[in-house]
Amino acid sequence: MKTIYKSLIAAIVLMPTLSSCVEEVFPQGSTVTEGQLGESAEATESLVFGMTSYFNNIGILGRDLSYDWGYGSLMHMRDVMTEQMSIQESGYDWYSSWSQCTYIGPNYASTQFIWNFYTKLVLTTNNAIAAINPETATGQQLCYLGIAYAFRANHYLDMARMYEYLPTDVTSPITPEGNDVTYYTVPIVTQETTEEESRKNYRAKREDMYEFILEDLQHAEEYIQEGTVPSKNQPNLAVVYGLYARLFMWVEDYPNAAKYARLAIDNFSGYPTTQEQWLDLTTGFNSISTPSWMWGSSQIKEDSSVQSRYDNWTSWVSNEALFGYTGLEGGPIMMINKASYDRINNADFRKLSYIAPKGSELSGKEPVIDPSFRTSLPTYSSLKFRPAQGNVSDYLTGAASDYPLMRVEEMYFIEAEAVEHSNPGQGKALLESFMQTYRYSSYTCTSANVIEEIFFQKAIELWGEGQTYFDLKRLGYSVKRNYDGTNFYSLTAINTTGRPAWLNFCFVQTEPNNNEGLRGWNNPDPSDLYDTNL
């Protein structure tokens, strides 16, 4: 078992030997040409599965860093930056930098991991796109090409929203060099970008990034329909429409966001998660076969993330997994924010995903794999994500679980919010219809701020799934963690008076060192700019 000390948590200073990701875009020594890849159905299929499997790649920095385990780590990272997720104070918490707003500037390995992982994700998609010639490809190869474009659109949409500078309560958009970085996202690297171009590659403005992602989604929409998407591990047409909806929400094109959210719903064969599925002790939020899951990532026994025991999705998000980090004595247990828990109606079955306060109406009614968890886990601890097969002790079984990348419920909330922006009152009706049909029949929206109510209900729906961060940043809401009775520990009990500065990610310093286009254009370091009063 790894021994972790607080001084090491996600804050290792970058060593000069860490190279820029520019080189990662141009792999050397390849033994297979792009032409050969494009001519072989098996080879192009392997590229598709390579994009899928890379989601769970671990150790890309080549060091013993327990946040370096793939896409799920980025999702968890985003969640601890919100108000809705509290983590028990722990010397094992590798994500404390993001929840405390410390050590997340340009000079840390935590920042390097994020940039390296995303750029390598892009590299896998660029390789696939370059390998398939749409003029000579078979129908199935065109489908694979569409999948690659959808993957790339997803990755750039994530990066654009994470790195784009939006106004905050404590930082200025003007860099020391005098540049205004407001609405600037990330440099774009495609399959056609040369090494010379990469070394002077500027941050794309929001409108340019939007056009780039939109074009990728248009290609994905066209090509995916030419063949068969192998599984839910790859984005299908409904997922492409869901990505359109996310894109349009980002740029606040609400009519199109509503349109494509509805297209995603109508082109998907599943349905929202039922109470039985949500609370299932063996398959609750760990199975891609759940009818509401549009897209997911699967960890299998042979994956290095599972083999590692600790560096995987289940280890960090399942409080019932005794083999993982949350299962360690004094481990970083995930909890819902007390204020959020109190706001959920007791009739809403989603509230049973958390340990209720002793003596409360729901105490003892929470479904748990082992009754002892009701007393061993702190109040408000999450029960949402179960270890695979409900196995809490064997990590080779319990950690071999799936996690959701897109669920159809998200589309209902996107539609409701987008409609409410354009036609006040109609979005409220959509929210009430969804909640009454799928969550609890007595729900009524009584809030004067319907947009905030939709945001809240969506945050509860997608709690722990890495999406709330994007809505929080887009809407510019404040974070309130410091209040009477809070279950945030002192270093994370931060209140802001507007959009938190930590939502604007910094570029790792090695990148502007090697890319002239980024010099003088980094986001301000938000580390340690907030005080706590607990």
Coordinates of N, CA, C and O in Angstrom, one line a residue, residues 88-241:
Q88 N -14.0 13.9 3.0 CA -13.5 13.8 4.3 C -12.0 14.1 4.4 O -11.2 13.6 3.5
E89 N -11.6 14.9 5.3 CA -10.1 15.3 5.4 C -9.3 14.0 5.6 O -9.6 13.2 6.4
S90 N -8.2 13.9 4.8 CA -7.5 12.7 4.8 C -6.1 12.9 4.3 O -5.9 13.7 3.3
G91 N -5.1 12.2 4.9 CA -3.8 12.3 4.4 C -3.6 11.5 3.1 O -2.5 11.5 2.5
Y92 N -4.6 10.8 2.7 CA -4.5 10.0 1.4 C -5.2 10.7 0.3 O -5.3 10.1 -0.8
D93 N -5.6 11.9 0.5 CA -6.4 12.6 -0.6 C -5.5 13.2 -1.6 O -5.0 14.4 -1.4
W94 N -5.3 12.6 -2.7 CA -4.5 13.1 -3.8 C -5.3 14.3 -4.6 O -4.7 14.9 -5.5
Y95 N -6.5 14.5 -4.3 CA -7.3 15.6 -4.9 C -7.5 16.8 -4.1 O -8.2 17.7 -4.5
S96 N -6.8 16.9 -3.0 CA -6.9 18.0 -2.1 C -6.5 19.3 -2.7 O -7.0 20.4 -2.4
S97 N -5.6 19.3 -3.6 CA -5.1 20.5 -4.3 C -6.3 21.2 -5.0 O -6.4 22.4 -4.9
W98 N -7.2 20.4 -5.6 CA -8.3 21.0 -6.4 C -9.4 21.4 -5.4 O -10.1 22.4 -5.7
S99 N -9.6 20.7 -4.3 CA -10.7 21.1 -3.4 C -10.3 22.3 -2.5 O -11.1 23.0 -2.1
Q100 N -8.9 22.4 -2.3 CA -8.4 23.5 -1.4 C -8.0 24.7 -2.2 O -7.7 25.7 -1.6
C101 N -7.9 24.6 -3.5 CA -7.3 25.6 -4.4 C -5.9 26.0 -4.0 O -5.5 27.1 -3.7
T102 N -5.1 24.9 -4.0 CA -3.7 25.1 -3.7 C -2.9 24.2 -4.7 O -3.4 23.2 -5.1
Y103 N -1.7 24.6 -5.0 CA -0.8 23.8 -5.9 C -1.4 23.5 -7.2 O -1.3 22.3 -7.7
I104 N -2.2 24.4 -7.8 CA -2.8 24.1 -9.1 C -2.3 25.1 -10.2 O -3.0 25.4 -11.2
G105 N -1.2 25.7 -9.9 CA -0.6 26.7 -10.9 C 0.2 26.0 -11.9 O 0.2 24.7 -12.1
P106 N 1.0 26.7 -12.7 CA 1.7 26.2 -13.9 C 2.9 25.3 -13.5 O 3.4 24.6 -14.4
N107 N 3.4 25.3 -12.3 CA 4.6 24.6 -12.0 C 4.5 23.3 -11.3 O 5.4 22.8 -10.6
Y108 N 3.3 22.7 -11.4 CA 3.1 21.4 -10.6 C 2.7 20.3 -11.5 O 2.1 20.4 -12.5
A109 N 3.1 19.1 -11.0 CA 2.8 17.9 -11.7 C 1.3 17.7 -11.9 O 0.8 17.1 -12.9
S110 N 0.5 18.1 -10.9 CA -1.0 18.0 -11.0 C -1.5 18.7 -12.3 O -2.4 18.2 -13.0
T111 N -0.9 19.9 -12.6 CA -1.3 20.6 -13.8 C -0.7 19.9 -15.0 O -1.4 19.9 -16.1
Q112 N 0.5 19.4 -14.9 CA 1.1 18.6 -16.0 C 0.2 17.4 -16.4 O 0.0 17.2 -17.6
F113 N -0.3 16.7 -15.4 CA -1.1 15.5 -15.7 C -2.3 15.9 -16.6 O -2.6 15.2 -17.6
I114 N -3.0 16.9 -16.2 CA -4.2 17.3 -16.9 C -3.9 17.6 -18.4 O -4.6 17.1 -19.3
W115 N -2.9 18.4 -18.6 CA -2.5 18.8 -20.0 C -2.0 17.6 -20.8 O -2.4 17.4 -21.9
N116 N -1.1 16.8 -20.2 CA -0.6 15.7 -20.9 C -1.7 14.7 -21.3 O -1.7 14.1 -22.4
F117 N -2.6 14.4 -20.3 CA -3.6 13.4 -20.6 C -4.5 13.8 -21.7 O -4.8 13.1 -22.7
Y118 N -5.0 15.1 -21.7 CA -5.8 15.5 -22.8 C -5.1 15.6 -24.1 O -5.7 15.2 -25.2
T119 N -3.9 16.0 -24.1 CA -3.2 16.1 -25.4 C -2.9 14.7 -26.0 O -2.9 14.5 -27.2
K120 N -2.7 13.7 -25.1 CA -2.6 12.4 -25.6 C -3.9 11.8 -26.1 O -3.9 11.0 -27.0
L121 N -5.0 12.1 -25.4 CA -6.3 11.7 -25.9 C -6.5 12.3 -27.4 O -7.0 11.6 -28.2
V122 N -6.1 13.5 -27.5 CA -6.2 14.2 -28.9 C -5.3 13.4 -29.9 O -5.7 13.2 -31.0
L123 N -4.1 13.1 -29.4 CA -3.2 12.4 -30.3 C -3.8 11.1 -30.8 O -3.7 10.8 -32.0
T124 N -4.5 10.3 -30.0 CA -5.1 9.1 -30.4 C -6.1 9.3 -31.5 O -6.3 8.5 -32.4
T125 N -6.9 10.4 -31.3 CA -8.0 10.7 -32.3 C -7.4 11.2 -33.6 O -7.8 10.8 -34.7
N126 N -6.4 12.0 -33.5 CA -5.7 12.5 -34.7 C -5.1 11.4 -35.5 O -5.2 11.4 -36.7
N127 N -4.5 10.4 -34.8 CA -4.0 9.3 -35.5 C -5.0 8.5 -36.3 O -4.8 8.1 -37.4
A128 N -6.2 8.3 -35.6 CA -7.3 7.6 -36.3 C -7.8 8.4 -37.5 O -8.1 7.8 -38.5
I129 N -8.0 9.7 -37.3 CA -8.6 10.5 -38.4 C -7.6 10.5 -39.6 O -8.0 10.4 -40.7
A130 N -6.3 10.6 -39.3 CA -5.3 10.6 -40.4 C -5.3 9.3 -41.1 O -4.9 9.3 -42.3
A131 N -5.6 8.2 -40.4 CA -5.4 6.9 -41.0 C -6.6 6.5 -42.0 O -6.4 5.6 -42.8
I132 N -7.7 7.2 -41.9 CA -8.9 6.7 -42.6 C -9.2 7.8 -43.7 O -9.5 8.9 -43.4
N133 N -9.1 7.4 -45.0 CA -9.4 8.2 -46.1 C -10.9 8.1 -46.4 O -11.3 7.0 -46.9
P134 N -11.7 9.1 -46.2 CA -13.1 9.0 -46.4 C -13.5 8.7 -47.9 O -14.6 8.2 -48.2
E135 N -12.6 9.0 -48.8 CA -12.9 8.8 -50.2 C -12.8 7.3 -50.6 O -13.4 6.8 -51.6
T136 N -12.0 6.5 -49.9 CA -11.8 5.1 -50.2 C -12.3 4.2 -49.1 O -12.2 3.0 -49.3
A137 N -12.7 4.7 -48.0 CA -13.1 3.9 -46.8 C -14.4 3.1 -47.1 O -15.2 3.6 -47.9
T138 N -14.5 2.0 -46.5 CA -15.7 1.2 -46.5 C -16.7 1.9 -45.6 O -16.4 2.9 -44.8
G139 N -18.0 1.5 -45.6 CA -19.0 2.1 -44.7 C -18.6 2.0 -43.3 O -18.8 2.9 -42.5
Q140 N -18.1 0.8 -42.9 CA -17.7 0.6 -41.5 C -16.5 1.5 -41.1 O -16.5 2.0 -40.0
Q141 N -15.6 1.6 -42.0 CA -14.5 2.5 -41.7 C -14.9 3.9 -41.6 O -14.4 4.7 -40.8
L142 N -15.9 4.3 -42.4 CA -16.4 5.7 -42.2 C -17.1 5.9 -40.9 O -16.9 6.9 -40.2
C143 N -17.7 4.8 -40.4 CA -18.3 4.9 -39.1 C -17.2 5.1 -38.0 O -17.4 5.9 -37.1
Y144 N -16.1 4.3 -38.2 CA -15.0 4.5 -37.2 C -14.4 5.9 -37.3 O -14.0 6.5 -36.3
L145 N -14.4 6.5 -38.5 CA -13.9 7.8 -38.7 C -14.8 8.8 -37.9 O -14.4 9.7 -37.3
G146 N -16.1 8.6 -38.0 CA -17.1 9.4 -37.3 C -16.9 9.3 -35.8 O -17.0 10.3 -35.1
I147 N -16.6 8.1 -35.3 CA -16.4 7.9 -33.9 C -15.2 8.7 -33.5 O -15.2 9.3 -32.4
A148 N -14.1 8.7 -34.3 CA -12.9 9.4 -34.0 C -13.2 10.9 -33.9 O -12.7 11.6 -33.0
Y149 N -14.0 11.5 -34.8 CA -14.3 12.9 -34.8 C -15.1 13.2 -33.5 O -15.0 14.3 -32.9
A150 N -16.0 12.3 -33.1 CA -16.8 12.5 -31.9 C -15.9 12.5 -30.7 O -16.1 13.4 -29.8
F151 N -15.0 11.6 -30.6 CA -14.0 11.6 -29.5 C -13.3 12.9 -29.5 O -13.1 13.5 -28.4
R152 N -12.8 13.4 -30.6 CA -12.0 14.6 -30.6 C -12.8 15.8 -30.2 O -12.4 16.7 -29.5
A153 N -14.1 15.8 -30.7 CA -15.0 16.9 -30.3 C -15.2 16.9 -28.8 O -15.1 18.0 -28.1
N154 N -15.3 15.8 -28.2 CA -15.5 15.7 -26.8 C -14.3 16.2 -26.0 O -14.4 17.0 -25.1
H155 N -13.1 15.8 -26.5 CA -11.9 16.2 -25.8 C -11.7 17.7 -25.9 O -11.3 18.4 -24.9
Y156 N -11.9 18.3 -27.1 CA -11.7 19.7 -27.2 C -12.8 20.5 -26.5 O -12.5 21.6 -26.0
L157 N -14.0 20.0 -26.4 CA -15.0 20.7 -25.7 C -14.7 20.7 -24.2 O -14.9 21.7 -23.5
D158 N -14.2 19.6 -23.7 CA -13.7 19.6 -22.3 C -12.7 20.6 -22.1 O -12.8 21.5 -21.2
M159 N -11.6 20.6 -22.9 CA -10.5 21.5 -22.7 C -10.9 22.9 -22.9 O -10.5 23.8 -22.1
A160 N -11.7 23.2 -23.8 CA -12.1 24.6 -24.1 C -12.8 25.1 -22.9 O -12.6 26.3 -22.4
R161 N -13.7 24.3 -22.3 CA -14.5 24.8 -21.1 C -13.6 24.9 -19.9 O -13.9 25.7 -19.0
M162 N -12.6 24.0 -19.8 CA -11.8 24.0 -18.6 C -10.7 25.1 -18.6 O -10.5 25.8 -17.6
Y163 N -10.1 25.4 -19.8 CA -9.1 26.3 -19.9 C -9.5 27.7 -20.3 O -8.8 28.7 -20.1
E164 N -10.7 27.9 -20.8 CA -11.2 29.2 -21.2 C -11.2 30.1 -19.9 O -11.7 29.7 -18.9
Y165 N -10.7 31.3 -20.1 CA -10.7 32.2 -18.9 C -12.1 32.9 -19.0 O -12.4 33.6 -19.9
L166 N -12.8 32.8 -17.9 CA -14.0 33.6 -17.6 C -13.8 34.4 -16.4 O -13.1 34.0 -15.5
P167 N -14.5 35.6 -16.3 CA -14.2 36.5 -15.1 C -14.5 35.8 -13.8 O -15.4 35.0 -13.7
T168 N -13.7 36.1 -12.8 CA -13.8 35.5 -11.5 C -13.9 36.6 -10.4 O -13.8 37.8 -10.7
D169 N -14.0 36.2 -9.2 CA -14.1 37.2 -8.1 C -12.8 37.7 -7.6 O -12.8 38.7 -6.8
V170 N -11.7 37.0 -7.9 CA -10.4 37.5 -7.3 C -9.2 37.6 -8.3 O -8.1 38.0 -7.9
T171 N -9.4 37.3 -9.6 CA -8.3 37.4 -10.5 C -8.6 38.3 -11.6 O -9.8 38.6 -11.9
S172 N -7.5 38.8 -12.3 CA -7.6 39.7 -13.4 C -7.3 38.9 -14.7 O -6.4 38.0 -14.7
P173 N -8.0 39.2 -15.8 CA -7.7 38.5 -17.1 C -6.4 39.1 -17.8 O -6.0 38.5 -18.8
I174 N -5.9 40.1 -17.2 CA -4.7 40.8 -17.9 C -3.4 40.1 -17.4 O -3.2 40.1 -16.2
T175 N -2.7 39.5 -18.2 CA -1.4 38.9 -17.9 C -0.3 39.9 -17.5 O -0.5 41.1 -17.9
P176 N 0.7 39.5 -16.9 CA 1.9 40.4 -16.6 C 2.4 41.1 -17.9 O 3.0 42.2 -17.9
E177 N 2.2 40.4 -19.0 CA 2.7 40.9 -20.3 C 1.7 41.9 -20.9 O 1.9 42.4 -22.0
G178 N 0.5 42.0 -20.3 CA -0.5 43.0 -20.8 C -1.5 42.4 -21.7 O -2.3 43.1 -22.4
N179 N -1.6 41.1 -21.8 CA -2.6 40.4 -22.7 C -3.9 40.1 -22.0 O -3.8 39.6 -20.8
D180 N -5.0 40.3 -22.6 CA -6.3 39.9 -22.0 C -6.7 38.5 -22.5 O -6.9 38.3 -23.7
V181 N -6.7 37.6 -21.6 CA -7.0 36.2 -22.0 C -8.5 35.8 -21.9 O -8.8 34.6 -22.1
T182 N -9.4 36.7 -21.6 CA -10.8 36.5 -21.5 C -11.3 35.8 -22.8 O -11.0 36.3 -23.9
Y183 N -12.0 34.7 -22.6 CA -12.6 33.9 -23.7 C -11.6 33.2 -24.6 O -12.0 32.7 -25.7
Y184 N -10.4 33.1 -24.2 CA -9.4 32.3 -24.9 C -9.4 30.9 -24.4 O -9.4 30.7 -23.1
T185 N -9.3 29.9 -25.2 CA -9.4 28.5 -24.8 C -8.0 27.8 -24.9 O -7.1 28.2 -24.2
V186 N -7.8 26.9 -25.8 CA -6.6 26.1 -25.9 C -6.1 26.1 -27.4 O -6.9 26.3 -28.3
P187 N -4.8 25.9 -27.6 CA -4.4 25.8 -29.0 C -5.0 24.5 -29.7 O -5.2 23.5 -29.0
I188 N -5.2 24.6 -31.0 CA -5.8 23.5 -31.7 C -4.7 22.7 -32.4 O -4.0 23.3 -33.2
V189 N -4.7 21.4 -32.2 CA -3.8 20.5 -32.9 C -4.6 19.5 -33.6 O -5.4 18.8 -33.0
T190 N -4.4 19.4 -34.9 CA -5.2 18.4 -35.7 C -4.2 17.4 -36.3 O -3.0 17.5 -36.1
Q191 N -4.7 16.5 -37.1 CA -3.9 15.5 -37.8 C -3.0 16.1 -38.8 O -2.0 15.5 -39.3
E192 N -3.2 17.4 -39.2 CA -2.5 18.1 -40.2 C -1.5 19.1 -39.6 O -0.7 19.7 -40.4
T193 N -1.5 19.3 -38.3 CA -0.6 20.3 -37.7 C 0.8 19.8 -37.8 O 1.1 18.7 -37.4
T194 N 1.7 20.6 -38.2 CA 3.1 20.3 -38.3 C 3.8 20.6 -37.0 O 3.3 21.4 -36.2
E195 N 5.0 20.0 -36.8 CA 5.7 20.3 -35.6 C 6.1 21.8 -35.5 O 6.0 22.5 -34.4
E196 N 6.4 22.4 -36.6 CA 6.8 23.8 -36.7 C 5.6 24.7 -36.3 O 5.7 25.6 -35.5
E197 N 4.4 24.3 -36.7 CA 3.2 25.0 -36.4 C 2.9 24.9 -34.9 O 2.4 25.8 -34.3
S198 N 3.1 23.7 -34.3 CA 2.8 23.5 -32.9 C 3.7 24.3 -32.0 O 3.4 24.6 -30.9
R199 N 4.9 24.7 -32.5 CA 5.8 25.5 -31.7 C 5.4 27.0 -31.7 O 6.1 27.8 -30.9
K200 N 4.5 27.4 -32.4 CA 3.9 28.7 -32.4 C 2.4 28.7 -32.6 O 1.9 29.1 -33.6
N201 N 1.8 28.1 -31.7 CA 0.3 27.7 -31.8 C -0.4 28.5 -30.7 O -0.3 28.2 -29.5
Y202 N -1.2 29.4 -31.1 CA -1.9 30.3 -30.1 C -3.2 29.7 -29.6 O -3.8 28.8 -30.2
R203 N -3.6 30.2 -28.4 CA -4.9 29.8 -27.8 C -6.0 30.3 -28.8 O -6.0 31.4 -29.2
A204 N -6.9 29.3 -29.0 CA -8.0 29.7 -29.9 C -9.0 30.5 -29.2 O -9.3 30.2 -28.0
K205 N -9.6 31.5 -29.8 CA -10.7 32.3 -29.2 C -11.9 31.4 -29.2 O -12.0 30.4 -29.9
R206 N -12.8 31.7 -28.3 CA -14.0 30.9 -28.1 C -14.7 30.7 -29.4 O -15.1 29.5 -29.7
E207 N -14.9 31.7 -30.2 CA -15.7 31.5 -31.5 C -15.0 30.6 -32.5 O -15.6 29.8 -33.2
D208 N -13.6 30.6 -32.5 CA -12.9 29.8 -33.4 C -12.9 28.3 -32.9 O -13.0 27.4 -33.7
M209 N -12.8 28.1 -31.6 CA -12.9 26.8 -31.0 C -14.3 26.2 -31.3 O -14.4 25.0 -31.6
Y210 N -15.3 27.0 -31.1 CA -16.7 26.6 -31.4 C -16.8 26.1 -32.8 O -17.4 25.0 -33.0
E211 N -16.3 26.8 -33.8 CA -16.4 26.4 -35.1 C -15.7 25.1 -35.4 O -16.1 24.2 -36.2
F212 N -14.5 24.9 -34.8 CA -13.7 23.7 -34.9 C -14.5 22.5 -34.4 O -14.6 21.5 -35.1
I213 N -15.0 22.6 -33.2 CA -15.7 21.5 -32.6 C -17.0 21.2 -33.4 O -17.3 20.1 -33.6
L214 N -17.7 22.3 -33.8 CA -18.9 22.1 -34.6 C -18.6 21.3 -35.9 O -19.4 20.4 -36.2
E215 N -17.5 21.6 -36.5 CA -17.2 20.9 -37.8 C -16.9 19.4 -37.5 O -17.3 18.5 -38.2
D216 N -16.2 19.2 -36.4 CA -15.9 17.8 -36.0 C -17.2 17.0 -35.7 O -17.4 15.9 -36.1
L217 N -18.2 17.7 -35.1 CA -19.4 17.0 -34.8 C -20.2 16.8 -36.1 O -20.9 15.8 -36.2
Q218 N -20.1 17.7 -37.0 CA -20.8 17.5 -38.3 C -20.3 16.3 -39.0 O -21.0 15.5 -39.6
H219 N -18.9 16.2 -39.0 CA -18.3 15.0 -39.6 C -18.8 13.7 -38.9 O -19.1 12.7 -39.5
A220 N -18.8 13.8 -37.6 CA -19.2 12.6 -36.8 C -20.6 12.2 -37.1 O -20.9 11.0 -37.3
E221 N -21.5 13.2 -37.2 CA -22.9 12.9 -37.5 C -23.0 12.3 -38.8 O -23.8 11.3 -39.0
E222 N -22.3 12.8 -39.8 CA -22.4 12.2 -41.2 C -21.8 10.8 -41.2 O -22.5 9.9 -41.8
Y223 N -20.6 10.6 -40.7 CA -20.0 9.3 -40.9 C -20.4 8.2 -40.0 O -20.5 7.0 -40.5
I224 N -20.9 8.5 -38.8 CA -21.2 7.4 -37.9 C -22.4 6.6 -38.4 O -22.5 5.4 -38.2
Q225 N -23.3 7.2 -39.2 CA -24.4 6.6 -39.7 C -24.1 5.6 -40.9 O -25.0 4.9 -41.3
E226 N -22.9 5.5 -41.3 CA -22.5 4.7 -42.4 C -22.1 3.2 -42.0 O -21.9 2.4 -42.8
G227 N -22.1 3.0 -40.7 CA -21.8 1.7 -40.2 C -22.4 1.4 -38.8 O -23.4 2.1 -38.5
T228 N -21.8 0.5 -38.1 CA -22.3 0.1 -36.8 C -21.4 0.5 -35.7 O -20.2 0.1 -35.8
V229 N -21.8 1.2 -34.7 CA -21.0 1.5 -33.6 C -20.9 0.3 -32.7 O -21.9 -0.3 -32.3
P230 N -19.6 -0.1 -32.4 CA -19.5 -1.4 -31.7 C -20.2 -1.6 -30.4 O -20.7 -2.6 -30.1
S231 N -20.2 -0.6 -29.5 CA -20.7 -0.7 -28.2 C -21.0 0.7 -27.6 O -20.6 1.7 -28.2
K232 N -21.5 0.7 -26.4 CA -21.7 2.0 -25.7 C -20.4 2.6 -25.2 O -20.4 3.7 -24.7
N233 N -19.3 1.9 -25.4 CA -18.0 2.5 -25.1 C -17.5 3.5 -26.1 O -16.6 4.3 -25.9
Q234 N -18.2 3.5 -27.3 CA -18.0 4.5 -28.3 C -19.2 5.3 -28.5 O -20.3 4.9 -28.4
P235 N -19.0 6.6 -28.9 CA -20.2 7.5 -29.1 C -20.9 7.1 -30.4 O -20.4 6.9 -31.4
N236 N -22.3 7.0 -30.2 CA -23.1 6.7 -31.4 C -23.8 8.0 -31.8 O -23.5 9.1 -31.3
L237 N -24.8 7.9 -32.7 CA -25.5 9.2 -33.2 C -26.1 9.9 -32.0 O -26.0 11.2 -32.0
A238 N -26.8 9.2 -31.1 CA -27.5 10.0 -30.0 C -26.4 10.7 -29.2 O -26.7 11.8 -28.7
V239 N -25.3 10.1 -29.0 CA -24.2 10.8 -28.2 C -23.7 12.0 -28.9 O -23.4 13.0 -28.3
V240 N -23.6 11.9 -30.2 CA -23.1 13.0 -31.0 C -24.1 14.2 -30.8 O -23.7 15.3 -30.6
Y241 N -25.4 13.9 -30.9 CA -26.4 14.9 -30.6 C -26.3 15.5 -29.2 O -26.4 16.7 -29.0

